[in-house]
mmCIF file of C-alpha atoms in Angstrom:
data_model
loop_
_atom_site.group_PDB
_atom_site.id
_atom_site.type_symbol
_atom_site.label_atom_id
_atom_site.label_comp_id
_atom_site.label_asym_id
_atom_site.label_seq_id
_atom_site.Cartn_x
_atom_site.Cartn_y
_atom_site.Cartn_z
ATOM 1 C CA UNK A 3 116.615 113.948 53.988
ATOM 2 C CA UNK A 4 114.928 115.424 51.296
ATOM 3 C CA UNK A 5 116.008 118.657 51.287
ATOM 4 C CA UNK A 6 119.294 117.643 51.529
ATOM 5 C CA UNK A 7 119.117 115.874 48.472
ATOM 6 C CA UNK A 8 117.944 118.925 46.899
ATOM 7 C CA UNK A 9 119.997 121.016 47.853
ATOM 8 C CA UNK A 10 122.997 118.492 47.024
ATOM 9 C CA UNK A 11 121.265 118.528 43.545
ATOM 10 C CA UNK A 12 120.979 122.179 43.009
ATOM 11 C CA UNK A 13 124.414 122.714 44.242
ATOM 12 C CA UNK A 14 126.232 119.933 41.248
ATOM 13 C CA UNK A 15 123.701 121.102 38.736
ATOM 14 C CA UNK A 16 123.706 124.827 39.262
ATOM 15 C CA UNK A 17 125.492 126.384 36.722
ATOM 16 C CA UNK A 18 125.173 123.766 34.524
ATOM 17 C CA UNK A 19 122.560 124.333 31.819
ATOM 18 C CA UNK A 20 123.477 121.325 29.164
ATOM 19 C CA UNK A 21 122.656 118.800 32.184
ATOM 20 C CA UNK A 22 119.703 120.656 33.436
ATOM 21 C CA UNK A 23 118.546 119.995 29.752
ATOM 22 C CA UNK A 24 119.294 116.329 29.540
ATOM 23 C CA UNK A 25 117.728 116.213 33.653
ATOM 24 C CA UNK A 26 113.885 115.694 31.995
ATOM 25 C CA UNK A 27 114.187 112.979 29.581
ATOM 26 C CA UNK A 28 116.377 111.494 31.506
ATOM 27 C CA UNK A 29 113.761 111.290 34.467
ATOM 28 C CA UNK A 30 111.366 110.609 31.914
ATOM 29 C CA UNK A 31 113.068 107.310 30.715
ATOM 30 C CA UNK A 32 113.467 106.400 34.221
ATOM 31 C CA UNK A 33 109.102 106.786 34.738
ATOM 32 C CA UNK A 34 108.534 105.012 31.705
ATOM 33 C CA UNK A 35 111.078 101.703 32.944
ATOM 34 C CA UNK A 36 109.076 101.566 36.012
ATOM 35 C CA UNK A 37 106.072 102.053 34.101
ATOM 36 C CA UNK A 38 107.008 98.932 31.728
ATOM 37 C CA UNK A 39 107.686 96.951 34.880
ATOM 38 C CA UNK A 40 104.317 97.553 35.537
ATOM 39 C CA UNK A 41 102.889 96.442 32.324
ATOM 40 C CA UNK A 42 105.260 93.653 31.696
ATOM 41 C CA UNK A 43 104.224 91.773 34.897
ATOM 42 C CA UNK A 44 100.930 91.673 34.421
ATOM 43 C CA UNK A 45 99.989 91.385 30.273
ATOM 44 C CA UNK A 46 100.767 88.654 28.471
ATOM 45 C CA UNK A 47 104.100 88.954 25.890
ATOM 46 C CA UNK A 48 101.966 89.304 22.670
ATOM 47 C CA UNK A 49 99.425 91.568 24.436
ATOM 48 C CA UNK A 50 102.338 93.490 26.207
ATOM 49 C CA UNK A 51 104.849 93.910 22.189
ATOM 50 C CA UNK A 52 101.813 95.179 20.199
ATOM 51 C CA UNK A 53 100.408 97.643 22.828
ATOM 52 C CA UNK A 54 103.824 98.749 23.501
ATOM 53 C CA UNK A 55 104.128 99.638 19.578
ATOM 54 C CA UNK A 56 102.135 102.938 20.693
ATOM 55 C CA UNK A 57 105.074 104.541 21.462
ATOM 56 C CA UNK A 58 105.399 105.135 17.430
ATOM 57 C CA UNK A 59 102.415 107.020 17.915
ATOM 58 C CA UNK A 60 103.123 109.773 20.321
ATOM 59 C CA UNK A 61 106.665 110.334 18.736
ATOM 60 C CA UNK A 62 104.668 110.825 15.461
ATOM 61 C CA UNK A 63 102.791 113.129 17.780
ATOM 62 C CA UNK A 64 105.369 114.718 19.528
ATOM 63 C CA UNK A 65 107.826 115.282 16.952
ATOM 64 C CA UNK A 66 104.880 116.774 14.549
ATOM 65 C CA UNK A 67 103.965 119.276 17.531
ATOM 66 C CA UNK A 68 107.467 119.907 18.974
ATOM 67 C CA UNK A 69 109.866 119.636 15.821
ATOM 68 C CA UNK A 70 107.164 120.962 13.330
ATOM 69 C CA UNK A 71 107.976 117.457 11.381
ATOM 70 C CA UNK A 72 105.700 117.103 8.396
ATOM 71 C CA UNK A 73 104.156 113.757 8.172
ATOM 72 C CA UNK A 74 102.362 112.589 4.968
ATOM 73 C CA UNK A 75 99.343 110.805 4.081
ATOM 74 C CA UNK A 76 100.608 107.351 3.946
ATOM 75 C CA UNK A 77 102.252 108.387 7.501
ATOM 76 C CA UNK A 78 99.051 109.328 9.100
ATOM 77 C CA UNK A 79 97.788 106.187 7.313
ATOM 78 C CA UNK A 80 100.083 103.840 8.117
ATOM 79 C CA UNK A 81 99.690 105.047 12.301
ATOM 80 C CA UNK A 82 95.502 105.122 11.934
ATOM 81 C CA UNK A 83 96.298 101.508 11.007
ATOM 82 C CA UNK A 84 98.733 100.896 13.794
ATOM 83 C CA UNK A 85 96.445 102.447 16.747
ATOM 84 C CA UNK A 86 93.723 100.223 15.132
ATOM 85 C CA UNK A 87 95.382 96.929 15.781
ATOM 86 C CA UNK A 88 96.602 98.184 19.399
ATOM 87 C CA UNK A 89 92.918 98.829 20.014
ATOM 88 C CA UNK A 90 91.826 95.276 18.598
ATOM 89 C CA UNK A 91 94.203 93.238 20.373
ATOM 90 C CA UNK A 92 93.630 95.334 23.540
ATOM 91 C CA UNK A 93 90.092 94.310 22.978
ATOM 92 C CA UNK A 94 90.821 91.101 22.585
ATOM 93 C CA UNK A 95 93.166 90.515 25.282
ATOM 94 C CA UNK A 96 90.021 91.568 27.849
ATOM 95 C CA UNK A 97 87.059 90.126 26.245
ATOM 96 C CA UNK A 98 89.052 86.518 26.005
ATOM 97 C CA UNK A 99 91.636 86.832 28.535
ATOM 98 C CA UNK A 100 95.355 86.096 28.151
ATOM 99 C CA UNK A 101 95.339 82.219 27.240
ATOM 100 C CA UNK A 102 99.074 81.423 27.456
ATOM 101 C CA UNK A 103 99.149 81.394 31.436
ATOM 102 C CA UNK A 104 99.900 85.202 32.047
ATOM 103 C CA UNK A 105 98.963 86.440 35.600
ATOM 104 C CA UNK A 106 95.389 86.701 36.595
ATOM 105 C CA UNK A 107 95.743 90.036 38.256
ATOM 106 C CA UNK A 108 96.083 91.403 34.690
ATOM 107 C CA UNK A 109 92.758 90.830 34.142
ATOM 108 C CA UNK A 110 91.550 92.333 37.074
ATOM 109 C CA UNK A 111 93.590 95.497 36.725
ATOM 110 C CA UNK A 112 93.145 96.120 32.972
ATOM 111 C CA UNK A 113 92.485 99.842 34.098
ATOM 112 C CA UNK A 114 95.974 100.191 35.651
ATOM 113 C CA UNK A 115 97.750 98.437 33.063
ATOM 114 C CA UNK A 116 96.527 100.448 29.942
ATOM 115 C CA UNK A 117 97.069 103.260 32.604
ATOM 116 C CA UNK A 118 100.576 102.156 32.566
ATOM 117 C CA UNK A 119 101.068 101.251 29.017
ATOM 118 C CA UNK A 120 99.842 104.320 27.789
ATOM 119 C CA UNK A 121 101.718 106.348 30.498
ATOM 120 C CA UNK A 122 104.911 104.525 29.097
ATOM 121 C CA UNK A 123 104.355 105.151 25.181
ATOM 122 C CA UNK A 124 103.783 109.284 25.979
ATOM 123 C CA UNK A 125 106.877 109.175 28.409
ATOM 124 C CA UNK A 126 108.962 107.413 25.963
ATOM 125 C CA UNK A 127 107.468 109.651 22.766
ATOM 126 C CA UNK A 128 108.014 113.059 24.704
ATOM 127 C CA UNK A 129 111.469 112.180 26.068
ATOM 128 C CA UNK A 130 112.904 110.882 22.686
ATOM 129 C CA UNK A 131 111.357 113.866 21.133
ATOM 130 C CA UNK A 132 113.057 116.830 23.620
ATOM 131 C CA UNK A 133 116.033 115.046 23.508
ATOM 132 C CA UNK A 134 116.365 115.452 19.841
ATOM 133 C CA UNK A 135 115.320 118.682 20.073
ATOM 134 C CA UNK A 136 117.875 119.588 23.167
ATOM 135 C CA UNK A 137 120.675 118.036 20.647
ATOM 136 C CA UNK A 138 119.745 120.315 17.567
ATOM 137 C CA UNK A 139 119.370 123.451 19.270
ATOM 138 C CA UNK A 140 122.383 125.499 19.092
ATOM 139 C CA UNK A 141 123.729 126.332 22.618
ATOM 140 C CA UNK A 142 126.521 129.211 23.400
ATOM 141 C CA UNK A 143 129.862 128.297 24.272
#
């Protein structure tokens, strides 16, 4: 079954280099849903929006490494700041639990969560990043 698939694939896309472009972040985005499923159903909602605000982060990393973007002092200030209060409530959220009735598994698999979390802000960073890149690139008719 799976090579079939395959070779179903390779046989629409061949030819076909715009779509083979837009293939990764597209698979990408579809990692990093999963990936927030993951997260969602086992932090807490407050625990769950400020983690999730790393995904600034690695686009501010990605686009510096992959689009050559300059980012100023305030910029790098402004995200030190920003992976600081991740890191706090992060710390928070295991050394006092989640208090608003969030699942209990959450705090047994912190590990796979962050995992997860993390996993999601670089999938979501790198995709939006190559995306923008794949749409300013100048491609022959």
């Amino acid at each position: 079954v799976f090579q079939r698939t395959l070779k179903h694939f390779h046989r629409q896309f061949s030819g076909r280099g715009e779509a083979m472009k837009l293939l990764l972040p597209a698979l990408l985005y579809l990692v990093q849903n999963n990936l927030l499923f993951v997260a969602l159903s086992n932090l807490s909602v407050p625990v769950y929006q400020v983690t999730n605000q790393g995904k600034l982060l690695t686009t501010a990393l990605c686009s510096r490494l992959l689009l050559d973007k300059a980012i100023s002092s305030w910029q790098y200030g402004s995200l030190l700041l920003l992976a600081i209060g991740v890191a706090v409530v992060q710390l928070a959220a295991r050394i006092y639990g989640n208090s608003d009735g969030a699942s209990s598994f959450a705090t047994q698999n912190q590990l796979l969560v962050l995992f997860a979390v993390t996993a999601s802000c670089f999938t979501s960073g790198f995709a939006g990043v190559y995306f923008e890149k794949v749409l300013k690139q100048k491609s022959p008719s």
